[in-house]
Structures are given as C-alpha cells and as structure tokens.
Short mmCIF file of C-alpha atoms in Angstrom, two decimals:
data_model
loop_
_atom_site.label_atom_id
_atom_site.label_comp_id
_atom_site.label_asym_id
_atom_site.label_seq_id
_atom_site.Cartn_x
_atom_site.Cartn_y
_atom_site.Cartn_z
CA MET Z 1 -0.09 -0.09 -0.11
CA THR Z 2 2.95 2.49 0.77
CA GLU Z 3 4.06 2.58 -2.83
CA VAL Z 4 1.05 3.25 -4.08
CA THR Z 5 -0.16 6.01 -1.77
CA LYS Z 6 3.24 7.60 -2.20
CA ASP Z 7 2.32 8.63 -5.91
CA LEU Z 8 -0.53 10.43 -4.68
CA GLN Z 9 1.82 13.31 -2.90
CA ASP Z 10 1.26 15.86 -5.81
CA VAL Z 11 -2.49 15.32 -6.12
CA GLU Z 12 -4.12 19.11 -5.99
CA PRO Z 13 -7.84 19.44 -5.69
CA VAL Z 14 -8.99 22.64 -7.49
CA VAL Z 15 -11.83 23.56 -4.90
CA ASP Z 16 -11.39 24.75 -1.44
CA GLY Z 17 -14.15 24.92 1.24
CA PRO Z 18 -15.40 22.78 4.13
CA SER Z 19 -18.73 21.96 2.41
CA LEU Z 20 -19.96 20.66 -0.88
CA TRP Z 21 -23.25 22.40 -0.58
CA ARG Z 22 -21.25 25.72 -0.86
CA GLN Z 23 -19.24 24.37 -4.06
CA ARG Z 24 -20.75 25.95 -7.23
CA ASP Z 25 -19.25 23.64 -9.65
CA PHE Z 26 -20.13 20.10 -7.73
CA MET Z 27 -23.58 21.25 -7.41
CA LEU Z 28 -23.95 21.73 -10.82
CA LEU Z 29 -22.53 18.47 -11.61
CA TRP Z 30 -24.86 16.96 -8.92
CA SER Z 31 -27.85 18.33 -10.03
CA GLY Z 32 -27.52 17.81 -13.57
CA GLN Z 33 -26.72 14.47 -13.09
CA SER Z 34 -29.65 14.07 -10.73
CA VAL Z 35 -32.18 14.91 -13.53
CA SER Z 36 -30.43 12.56 -15.85
CA GLU Z 37 -30.62 9.72 -13.37
CA MET Z 38 -34.19 10.31 -12.89
CA GLY Z 39 -34.97 10.16 -16.60
CA SER Z 40 -32.56 6.82 -17.05
CA ALA Z 41 -34.72 5.38 -14.32
CA VAL Z 42 -37.89 5.90 -16.26
CA THR Z 43 -36.47 4.19 -19.31
CA GLN Z 44 -35.25 1.15 -17.04
CA VAL Z 45 -38.91 0.50 -16.66
CA ALA Z 46 -40.32 1.57 -19.89
CA LEU Z 47 -37.75 -0.24 -22.26
CA PRO Z 48 -38.31 -3.82 -21.18
CA LEU Z 49 -42.15 -3.00 -20.62
CA LEU Z 50 -42.26 -1.90 -24.06
CA ALA Z 51 -40.63 -5.12 -25.27
CA VAL Z 52 -42.78 -7.43 -22.97
CA VAL Z 53 -45.96 -5.47 -23.50
CA ALA Z 54 -46.28 -4.12 -26.87
CA LEU Z 55 -43.78 -6.30 -28.92
CA LYS Z 56 -44.45 -9.49 -26.79
CA ALA Z 57 -40.93 -10.43 -26.44
CA SER Z 58 -40.06 -13.65 -25.04
CA THR Z 59 -37.99 -14.09 -21.92
CA PHE Z 60 -34.67 -14.72 -23.72
CA GLN Z 61 -35.52 -11.68 -25.79
CA VAL Z 62 -35.74 -9.42 -22.71
CA GLY Z 63 -32.48 -11.10 -21.36
CA LEU Z 64 -30.68 -10.20 -24.69
CA LEU Z 65 -32.02 -6.76 -24.69
CA THR Z 66 -30.83 -6.18 -20.77
CA ALA Z 67 -27.71 -7.73 -22.15
CA ALA Z 68 -27.59 -5.26 -24.98
CA THR Z 69 -27.69 -2.32 -22.86
CA THR Z 70 -24.22 -2.97 -20.93
CA ALA Z 71 -22.47 -4.81 -23.67
CA ALA Z 72 -20.45 -1.85 -25.05
CA PHE Z 73 -18.55 -1.86 -21.53
CA ALA Z 74 -17.08 -5.29 -22.43
CA LEU Z 75 -16.12 -4.17 -26.02
CA ILE Z 76 -14.98 -0.64 -25.94
CA ALA Z 77 -14.20 0.34 -21.88
CA LEU Z 78 -10.48 0.00 -22.30
CA PRO Z 79 -9.83 2.32 -25.38
CA ALA Z 80 -12.43 4.65 -23.83
CA GLY Z 81 -10.31 4.81 -20.65
CA VAL Z 82 -7.53 5.96 -23.03
CA LEU Z 83 -9.22 8.62 -24.73
CA VAL Z 84 -10.83 9.84 -21.44
CA ASP Z 85 -7.19 10.30 -20.04
CA ARG Z 86 -6.18 12.19 -23.20
CA GLY Z 87 -8.83 14.54 -23.70
CA SER Z 88 -11.41 16.82 -21.64
CA LYS Z 89 -13.73 14.76 -19.43
CA ARG Z 90 -16.25 17.52 -19.29
CA SER Z 91 -16.45 17.79 -23.10
CA ILE Z 92 -16.90 14.34 -23.30
CA MET Z 93 -19.71 14.32 -20.98
CA ILE Z 94 -21.45 16.85 -22.75
CA ALA Z 95 -21.15 15.39 -26.18
CA CYS Z 96 -22.37 11.85 -24.60
CA ASN Z 97 -25.59 13.26 -23.39
CA ILE Z 98 -26.12 15.12 -26.75
CA LEU Z 99 -25.87 11.74 -28.48
CA ARG Z 100 -28.37 9.80 -25.77
CA LEU Z 101 -30.70 12.51 -26.17
CA LEU Z 102 -30.86 11.41 -29.85
CA ILE Z 103 -30.77 7.95 -29.38
CA ILE Z 104 -33.37 7.62 -26.74
CA GLY Z 105 -35.64 10.18 -28.36
CA SER Z 106 -35.73 7.84 -31.63
CA VAL Z 107 -37.81 5.42 -29.52
CA PRO Z 108 -41.18 7.45 -28.97
CA LEU Z 109 -40.85 9.15 -32.56
CA ALA Z 110 -40.57 5.56 -34.16
CA ALA Z 111 -43.63 4.61 -31.79
CA ALA Z 112 -45.76 7.60 -32.80
CA LEU Z 113 -45.05 6.54 -36.63
CA GLY Z 114 -45.84 2.82 -35.80
CA THR Z 115 -42.47 1.47 -36.70
CA VAL Z 116 -40.62 0.43 -33.59
CA THR Z 117 -39.33 -2.94 -33.50
CA MET Z 118 -37.10 -5.29 -31.36
CA ALA Z 119 -34.38 -4.71 -33.78
CA GLN Z 120 -34.46 -0.90 -33.03
CA LEU Z 121 -34.68 -1.37 -29.24
CA TYR Z 122 -31.47 -3.62 -29.60
CA VAL Z 123 -29.77 -0.83 -31.61
CA VAL Z 124 -30.85 1.99 -29.12
CA ALA Z 125 -29.83 -0.15 -26.17
CA VAL Z 126 -26.19 -0.68 -27.62
CA ALA Z 127 -25.61 2.53 -29.02
CA ALA Z 128 -26.92 4.25 -25.88
CA GLY Z 129 -24.68 1.91 -24.22
CA VAL Z 130 -21.52 3.14 -26.07
CA CYS Z 131 -22.16 6.72 -24.98
CA THR Z 132 -22.76 5.57 -21.42
CA VAL Z 133 -19.21 3.95 -21.41
CA PHE Z 134 -17.82 7.38 -22.22
CA PHE Z 135 -19.77 9.16 -19.98
CA ASP Z 136 -19.45 7.25 -16.71
CA VAL Z 137 -15.67 6.84 -17.04
CA SER Z 138 -15.09 10.34 -17.67
CA TYR Z 139 -17.84 11.12 -14.85
CA GLN Z 140 -15.91 9.03 -12.13
CA SER Z 141 -12.78 10.40 -13.35
CA TYR Z 142 -13.75 14.23 -13.06
CA VAL Z 143 -15.18 14.19 -9.64
CA PRO Z 144 -11.64 14.23 -7.94
CA SER Z 145 -10.75 17.20 -10.10
CA LEU Z 146 -13.42 19.04 -8.70
CA ILE Z 147 -13.16 18.36 -4.99
CA ARG Z 148 -10.63 17.81 -2.20
CA ALA Z 149 -9.59 14.42 -1.73
CA ASP Z 150 -11.07 14.49 1.81
CA LEU Z 151 -14.23 15.13 0.44
CA GLN Z 152 -14.46 12.23 -2.12
CA LEU Z 153 -16.32 10.07 0.26
CA ASP Z 154 -19.19 12.41 0.91
CA ALA Z 155 -19.32 13.54 -2.61
CA ASN Z 156 -19.53 9.91 -3.71
CA GLY Z 157 -22.24 9.41 -1.05
CA LYS Z 158 -24.25 12.25 -2.43
CA LEU Z 159 -23.85 11.05 -5.98
CA GLY Z 160 -25.00 7.54 -5.02
CA THR Z 161 -28.00 9.10 -2.75
CA THR Z 162 -29.25 10.85 -5.88
CA GLN Z 163 -28.97 7.70 -7.77
CA ALA Z 164 -30.91 5.83 -5.35
CA PHE Z 165 -33.62 8.70 -5.00
CA ALA Z 166 -33.85 8.36 -9.20
CA GLN Z 167 -34.28 4.56 -8.61
CA LEU Z 168 -37.07 5.63 -6.17
CA GLY Z 169 -38.81 8.29 -7.97
CA GLY Z 170 -37.99 6.91 -11.60
CA PRO Z 171 -39.56 3.68 -11.64
CA GLY Z 172 -42.79 5.49 -9.78
CA LEU Z 173 -42.91 8.17 -12.36
CA GLY Z 174 -42.16 5.64 -15.17
CA GLY Z 175 -44.83 3.61 -14.19
CA GLY Z 176 -47.19 6.75 -14.41
CA LEU Z 177 -46.06 7.86 -17.52
CA VAL Z 178 -46.35 4.31 -19.08
CA ALA Z 179 -49.89 4.27 -17.86
CA ALA Z 180 -50.68 7.80 -19.35
CA PHE Z 181 -48.61 7.65 -22.68
CA GLY Z 182 -47.28 4.13 -23.24
CA ALA Z 183 -43.90 2.85 -22.67
CA ALA Z 184 -42.54 4.32 -25.55
CA GLY Z 185 -43.96 7.84 -24.66
CA ALA Z 186 -42.66 7.53 -21.24
CA MET Z 187 -38.77 7.57 -22.59
CA THR Z 188 -39.36 11.15 -23.98
CA ALA Z 189 -38.69 11.92 -20.36
CA ASP Z 190 -35.18 10.34 -20.31
CA ALA Z 191 -34.36 12.04 -23.61
CA ILE Z 192 -35.66 15.71 -21.85
CA SER Z 193 -33.48 15.04 -18.92
CA TYR Z 194 -30.14 14.45 -20.90
CA ALA Z 195 -30.88 18.24 -22.30
CA VAL Z 196 -31.06 19.34 -18.69
CA SER Z 197 -27.83 17.58 -17.83
CA VAL Z 198 -25.86 19.11 -20.78
CA PHE Z 199 -26.80 22.79 -19.77
CA SER Z 200 -26.01 21.89 -16.33
CA ILE Z 201 -22.27 20.40 -17.13
CA SER Z 202 -21.64 23.15 -19.62
CA ALA Z 203 -22.02 25.88 -16.78
CA ILE Z 204 -19.40 24.42 -14.65
CA ARG Z 205 -16.39 27.09 -14.69
CA THR Z 206 -13.67 24.69 -13.33
CA ARG Z 207 -11.34 23.60 -15.90
CA GLU Z 208 -9.14 20.26 -15.65
CA GLU Z 209 -5.39 20.08 -15.39
CA PRO Z 210 -4.14 19.36 -19.09
CA PRO Z 211 -3.10 15.54 -19.55
CA PRO Z 212 0.54 14.64 -19.41
CA ALA Z 213 2.41 14.93 -22.74
CA ARG Z 214 2.41 12.05 -24.52
CA ARG Z 215 5.72 9.90 -24.39
CA GLU Z 216 7.75 8.98 -27.16
CA GLY Z 217 6.72 5.61 -28.83
CA GLU Z 218 3.22 5.22 -26.84
CA THR Z 219 0.29 3.42 -28.27
CA LEU Z 220 -2.98 2.89 -27.81
CA ARG Z 221 -2.17 -0.62 -26.71
CA SER Z 222 0.72 0.32 -24.19
CA ARG Z 223 -1.86 2.92 -22.45
CA ILE Z 224 -4.35 0.29 -21.99
CA ALA Z 225 -1.79 -2.06 -20.60
CA GLU Z 226 -0.33 0.39 -18.27
CA GLY Z 227 -4.07 0.93 -16.73
CA LEU Z 228 -4.41 -2.71 -16.65
CA ARG Z 229 -1.38 -3.45 -15.13
CA PHE Z 230 -1.86 -1.06 -12.45
CA VAL Z 231 -5.53 -2.69 -11.39
CA VAL Z 232 -4.21 -6.30 -11.63
CA GLY Z 233 -1.18 -5.50 -9.97
CA HIS Z 234 -2.66 -3.79 -6.78
CA LYS Z 235 -3.57 -6.69 -4.31
CA ILE Z 236 -6.53 -5.13 -3.17
CA LEU Z 237 -8.09 -3.50 -6.32
CA ARG Z 238 -8.11 -6.87 -7.92
CA ARG Z 239 -10.06 -8.50 -5.22
CA VAL Z 240 -12.56 -5.55 -5.42
CA VAL Z 241 -12.97 -6.15 -9.06
CA ALA Z 242 -13.36 -9.89 -8.76
CA CYS Z 243 -16.09 -9.13 -6.23
CA THR Z 244 -17.76 -6.47 -8.18
CA GLY Z 245 -17.85 -8.33 -11.43
CA THR Z 246 -19.02 -11.43 -9.80
CA ALA Z 247 -21.95 -9.32 -8.00
CA ASN Z 248 -22.76 -7.89 -11.15
CA LEU Z 249 -22.89 -10.96 -13.75
CA PHE Z 250 -25.58 -12.10 -11.15
CA SER Z 251 -27.33 -8.49 -11.02
CA GLY Z 252 -27.32 -8.97 -14.64
CA MET Z 253 -29.43 -12.19 -14.01
CA THR Z 254 -31.64 -10.61 -11.71
CA SER Z 255 -32.35 -7.35 -13.90
CA ALA Z 256 -33.27 -9.68 -17.00
CA LEU Z 257 -35.68 -11.72 -14.48
CA ALA Z 258 -37.20 -9.03 -12.35
CA MET Z 259 -39.75 -7.69 -14.78
CA VAL Z 260 -40.53 -11.09 -16.26
CA PHE Z 261 -41.08 -12.33 -12.75
CA LEU Z 262 -43.28 -9.45 -11.57
CA VAL Z 263 -45.58 -9.57 -14.44
CA ARG Z 264 -45.48 -13.17 -15.52
CA VAL Z 265 -45.06 -15.20 -12.01
CA LEU Z 266 -46.46 -12.75 -9.65
CA HIS Z 267 -49.14 -11.07 -12.08
CA VAL Z 268 -48.31 -7.67 -11.43
CA ARG Z 269 -49.94 -5.01 -13.68
CA PRO Z 270 -47.31 -3.22 -16.03
CA ALA Z 271 -48.26 0.06 -14.52
CA LEU Z 272 -47.64 -1.06 -10.85
CA THR Z 273 -44.22 -2.85 -11.90
CA GLY Z 274 -42.49 0.47 -11.32
CA LEU Z 275 -43.88 1.47 -8.15
CA ILE Z 276 -42.99 -1.79 -6.59
CA MET Z 277 -39.42 -1.38 -7.78
CA ALA Z 278 -39.48 2.26 -6.69
CA GLY Z 279 -40.42 1.22 -3.19
CA SER Z 280 -37.46 -0.99 -2.93
CA ALA Z 281 -35.01 1.77 -4.05
CA VAL Z 282 -35.51 3.34 -0.36
CA GLY Z 283 -32.85 0.84 0.32
CA GLY Z 284 -30.54 2.56 -1.99
CA ILE Z 285 -31.14 5.93 -0.56
CA ALA Z 286 -30.55 4.69 3.01
CA GLY Z 287 -27.45 3.41 1.83
CA GLY Z 288 -26.07 6.63 0.11
CA VAL Z 289 -27.18 8.50 3.27
CA PHE Z 290 -25.49 6.31 5.58
CA ALA Z 291 -22.40 5.06 3.99
CA GLY Z 292 -20.21 7.70 5.28
CA ARG Z 293 -21.14 7.15 9.04
CA LEU Z 294 -21.24 3.53 8.57
CA ALA Z 295 -17.59 3.64 7.17
CA LYS Z 296 -16.61 5.88 9.92
CA LYS Z 297 -18.06 3.41 12.65
CA ILE Z 298 -17.19 0.18 10.98
CA GLY Z 299 -14.05 1.43 9.14
CA SER Z 300 -13.74 2.66 5.60
CA GLY Z 301 -11.87 -0.49 4.73
CA ARG Z 302 -13.71 -3.12 6.54
CA ILE Z 303 -17.34 -1.57 5.34
CA ILE Z 304 -16.35 -3.00 1.85
CA TRP Z 305 -16.60 -6.65 2.74
CA VAL Z 306 -19.13 -5.91 5.60
CA SER Z 307 -21.66 -4.46 3.11
CA MET Z 308 -21.45 -7.67 0.77
CA LEU Z 309 -21.58 -10.51 3.17
CA VAL Z 310 -23.52 -9.09 6.23
CA PHE Z 311 -25.99 -6.42 4.89
CA SER Z 312 -26.77 -8.15 1.76
CA ALA Z 313 -27.55 -11.75 3.14
CA PRO Z 314 -31.29 -10.93 3.51
CA GLN Z 315 -32.00 -9.82 -0.04
CA VAL Z 316 -32.69 -13.70 -1.27
CA ILE Z 317 -36.24 -13.18 0.19
CA ALA Z 318 -37.07 -11.41 -3.05
CA ALA Z 319 -37.26 -14.71 -4.65
CA ALA Z 320 -39.82 -16.12 -2.20
CA ALA Z 321 -42.39 -13.40 -3.27
CA TRP Z 322 -46.00 -14.61 -4.00
CA ARG Z 323 -49.09 -13.01 -5.70
CA GLY Z 324 -51.13 -10.48 -3.63
CA TRP Z 325 -49.31 -9.12 -0.64
CA GLY Z 326 -46.58 -11.44 -0.93
CA VAL Z 327 -45.16 -9.21 -3.48
CA LEU Z 328 -43.88 -7.07 -0.63
CA LEU Z 329 -41.14 -9.65 -0.12
CA PHE Z 330 -39.99 -8.71 -3.40
CA ALA Z 331 -39.60 -5.03 -2.54
CA LEU Z 332 -38.30 -5.85 0.66
CA GLY Z 333 -35.57 -8.23 -0.52
CA TRP Z 334 -34.70 -5.61 -3.60
CA GLY Z 335 -34.41 -2.89 -1.05
CA ILE Z 336 -31.99 -4.60 0.92
CA ALA Z 337 -29.75 -5.26 -2.18
CA ASP Z 338 -29.99 -1.59 -3.16
CA PHE Z 339 -28.99 -0.53 0.51
CA SER Z 340 -25.95 -2.96 0.68
CA ALA Z 341 -24.75 -2.45 -2.97
CA MET Z 342 -24.78 1.21 -2.53
CA VAL Z 343 -22.66 1.29 0.89
CA TYR Z 344 -20.16 -0.93 -1.19
CA ASN Z 345 -20.06 1.12 -4.17
CA VAL Z 346 -19.46 4.25 -2.17
CA ALA Z 347 -16.72 2.86 -0.20
CA GLN Z 348 -15.04 0.92 -3.14
CA LEU Z 349 -15.33 3.91 -5.39
CA SER Z 350 -13.70 6.31 -2.77
CA TYR Z 351 -11.03 3.78 -2.37
CA ARG Z 352 -10.23 3.44 -5.91
CA GLN Z 353 -9.97 7.29 -6.29
CA SER Z 354 -7.76 7.50 -3.19
CA VAL Z 355 -5.19 4.94 -4.35
CA THR Z 356 -4.87 5.86 -8.20
CA PRO Z 357 -2.64 8.70 -9.47
CA PRO Z 358 -4.58 11.45 -11.41
CA GLU Z 359 -2.89 10.52 -14.98
CA LEU Z 360 -4.34 7.12 -14.35
CA MET Z 361 -7.45 7.63 -13.21
CA GLY Z 362 -9.54 7.40 -16.57
CA ARG Z 363 -7.82 4.07 -17.43
CA MET Z 364 -8.15 2.61 -13.82
CA ASN Z 365 -11.81 3.30 -14.04
CA ALA Z 366 -12.19 2.15 -17.47
CA ALA Z 367 -10.32 -1.22 -16.71
CA VAL Z 368 -12.49 -1.67 -13.77
CA ARG Z 369 -15.49 -0.88 -15.77
CA TRP Z 370 -14.56 -3.20 -18.62
CA VAL Z 371 -14.59 -6.18 -16.16
CA VAL Z 372 -17.49 -5.20 -13.88
CA TRP Z 373 -19.87 -3.86 -16.44
CA GLY Z 374 -18.73 -6.40 -18.72
CA THR Z 375 -20.21 -9.25 -16.89
CA LEU Z 376 -23.62 -7.59 -16.91
CA PRO Z 377 -24.49 -8.55 -20.55
CA LEU Z 378 -23.21 -12.33 -19.70
CA GLY Z 379 -25.74 -12.29 -16.82
CA GLY Z 380 -28.54 -10.57 -18.96
CA ILE Z 381 -28.06 -13.77 -21.33
CA LEU Z 382 -27.57 -16.49 -18.53
CA GLY Z 383 -30.90 -14.94 -16.79
CA GLY Z 384 -32.86 -15.53 -20.08
CA VAL Z 385 -31.26 -18.89 -20.86
CA LEU Z 386 -31.67 -20.45 -17.27
CA GLY Z 387 -35.43 -18.38 -16.87
CA THR Z 388 -36.07 -20.50 -19.76
CA LEU Z 389 -34.44 -23.82 -18.80
CA ILE Z 390 -35.37 -24.03 -15.15
CA GLY Z 391 -37.88 -21.41 -14.49
CA VAL Z 392 -37.94 -17.90 -13.37
CA ARG Z 393 -38.35 -18.30 -9.82
CA PRO Z 394 -35.26 -20.67 -9.33
CA ALA Z 395 -33.10 -18.77 -11.74
CA LEU Z 396 -33.97 -15.72 -9.23
CA TRP Z 397 -32.95 -17.53 -6.28
CA LEU Z 398 -29.62 -18.70 -7.97
CA ALA Z 399 -28.95 -15.05 -8.99
CA LEU Z 400 -29.68 -13.44 -5.55
CA VAL Z 401 -27.45 -15.95 -3.67
CA GLY Z 402 -24.80 -15.54 -6.13
CA ALA Z 403 -24.56 -11.85 -5.68
CA TRP Z 404 -24.18 -12.24 -2.02
CA ALA Z 405 -21.44 -14.94 -2.24
CA ALA Z 406 -19.29 -12.51 -4.36
CA GLY Z 407 -18.40 -11.01 -1.04
CA TRP Z 408 -15.84 -13.55 -0.33
CA PHE Z 409 -13.32 -12.35 -2.73
CA VAL Z 410 -12.98 -9.14 -0.84
CA PHE Z 411 -13.15 -11.08 2.57
CA PHE Z 412 -10.17 -12.90 1.64
CA SER Z 413 -8.13 -9.84 1.07
CA PRO Z 414 -6.23 -7.43 2.97
CA LEU Z 415 -9.38 -5.63 3.77
CA ARG Z 416 -10.08 -8.25 6.20
CA HIS Z 417 -7.35 -6.90 8.61
CA MET Z 418 -7.55 -3.36 7.45
CA ARG Z 419 -10.12 -1.06 9.48
CA ASP Z 420 -9.45 1.99 7.56
CA VAL Z 421 -8.10 2.85 4.25
CA PRO Z 422 -5.07 5.05 4.91
CA ALA Z 423 -5.44 8.45 3.55
CA PRO Z 424 -3.37 9.97 0.55
CA SER Z 425 -0.99 12.73 1.30
CA VAL Z 426 -2.51 15.86 -0.65
CA THR Z 427 -1.25 19.06 -1.12
CA HIS Z 428 -3.99 22.01 -1.43
CA ARG Z 429 -3.83 25.10 -3.74
CA GLY Z 430 -4.64 28.62 -2.67
#
C-alpha cells in the first residue's frame, strides 16, 4: 500500500471549502446528473415493458435486451479509458449526453410512426450503452478534479444517494408515464433529462489540469496495458474487481428476470411494476445517506466486505415473493440489495479514487468498468437462458445467492485485516 499512496503526494484538488453544499461546480454536476438519473430510471422501466407488453418479447429476448444495454462496456471500455485520459472529461460528458438525447428520443418518435421493433430497441440499447461507457468513465474520473480528496467519500455518497433517489422516484414516475402515454412515450422524459444535464455540465467553470504530454513511442495498446497492470497488480483492487464483477454477473441475471418475474409469475399489472421497484429503492437512498457514517463506525476498509456479506444476506427473500401481498417480499429484498450495494459502491469507489494517480484515473476506471460491467450482459443472457430452462423463480434464487457470495472475494483480502483505508497525502492550492 505504501508504494501506491506515495504516488499521490502531488495530487491537488482544485476546489477549496469545508462543505460540498457551497461548491458551485460540484452542485451543478450533482444537480444535472440527478435529473439525468431520474430520466434513465424511467427508461429502465419503460424499455423492457415496451418489449414485454407491446412487442410480446420472450424471456430470452428480454434477457438479450438487458445484455445489449451493457455490452459496450465489454467491447470499448479499455480504449475509452485511454481517450478519456487524453481529452477533456467535461467535453466528453457533454457530447455523450447530446448523443443519448437523440438515441433515446428515437424510440418515442418511432412509436408515434408505428415503426418500433425489437431490432430498433437492440440498436438503441447498444448505441446508448456506448455513450454511457464514455460518460461514466469520464464522470468517475472528473469528480476528483472538482473536490478535495478528503471530501470524496462525502461526494460519492451524495451522488450515490441521488442515484438511489432516482431509482425510487424514476420507476414510480415511469409507471405513471407508461400508464398515461405508453412505454415508448414515457422514454421522452429520459431524452429531456439529457438536455438538462448538458446545460448543467456546460455551466461548470472549473477547468481540468491538462493531461501529461504523450510519451515517445506510446501507443493505444501500451496505454491500455498500463491501466490494466495497475489494477491487476494492486493486491486489493484486483479483489475488489473480482467481487464487483461477480456480483454484477448475478445482478445482470436479476435485472433480466425481475420484470418477467413480476409480470408473468406474480401477475403484477405493468403500470404497478415501476411502483414496486421504486419502493425497493428506499434501501439505496438509505445506503447513500448512511454510507459515510457506517464507514466511520465500522471502518472505511472493513465496510467494503461487511456491506457485501452481512448487509446483503437477507436480499434472497425477494425470490420467495408470491401473488398479492406477498409481492412486498420482493420489494423488501430488492431494497436490502440496493442498500448494501450502495454502501459497497460508495466505499469501493472512494478507495479506488484514493489510491490511483490522476494520470491513470481514466484508465483505472475504464479497466475496472471493463470487467465489472462487462459481466452484466453475460448475466443478462444467462438469466434469460436459465429462466427459460429451469424457470424464472429458481433462476432468481440462484442469482440472488450468487450476488451475495461474491463478497468472499474481498473478505479473503488484506481488507479483512484493515479497519480504515490509509488517506493519501495531498497538497492544497490557494
């Protein structure tokens, strides 16, 4: 750990101040992303519902559609990290949101013309996923340039809380919009949200430090390899990646199965599925709000494995839900999963940001995302296949137990003997 943190002695945050609430640029980033997250949460409900209800998609087709939304992470995340490290992260985020506005907006347009098909939904899912890769790698790499290192846990908690709040309000809003305007029409809200995010990010005044000069003989392959070597060579980061990637494999299964489970097994009306999933997102909000406090009480290092193995264990009750009032078990289990996942994500993201040199930030995030998001489409396909072969409920049981068991990767690592993550040495400007 010493040799890693030593490299961070020259990290200089560009914003001073004791509170994130008084930091204009962070608030602009946060507020714009909050609106965008809300719109994306609407699409998470509307897109599979459009496939299931309007286009009569099979369980396998829904699984394939879920896989298509994250396939880009497996295909282009690594070169995306190189480009993010060499360019303006703010400009990349703006361009990606403009493109996502046009891509998502094509669905309600096609629906109005009566030409929407499963083929279009697959193309939209993949194209929007490419933009999401570049946006997310830029986004996670951009935050440390806006705020002080000692405020990163607080910032990630706030951003995570917003994401969870969007998961709470978005599906409920999505359910209402689906009932009022149909699944395709509801996706208009997502397109509009990207426009709001573009204006918000464009108003940020802080400019990033220019990237280091390109070294002689440096190639795309060598820069990708440098990021991968950093992640794989770090004895804790590689365990975090293994844990998150495995958990996401099984989460991809649950995402592919959840809507089918609610609509076809529990016979929940389509307009109410969003409300049920929104109620479960209360756990995610709680996780974002309390992540920092729990990290202080339990330990910022220890909380990474505790959140996975202890907090998430009861999530399996979601698969025990039955028709009628029994559907509340699904919401409760989903809420527990959201709570533990949020605490884990805030903790492990803050850890990654604290041990990574700024010139490697984009490639580190891309390398991590390449693995941990690359398993999501595999999980989506696996969920569709197993849901067809062994039944939706048994496949859901398997997915939930597998997501919990991923925590053993970080338990059997140096984190088990570490209460807190050592803070990097930083030098402040001004």
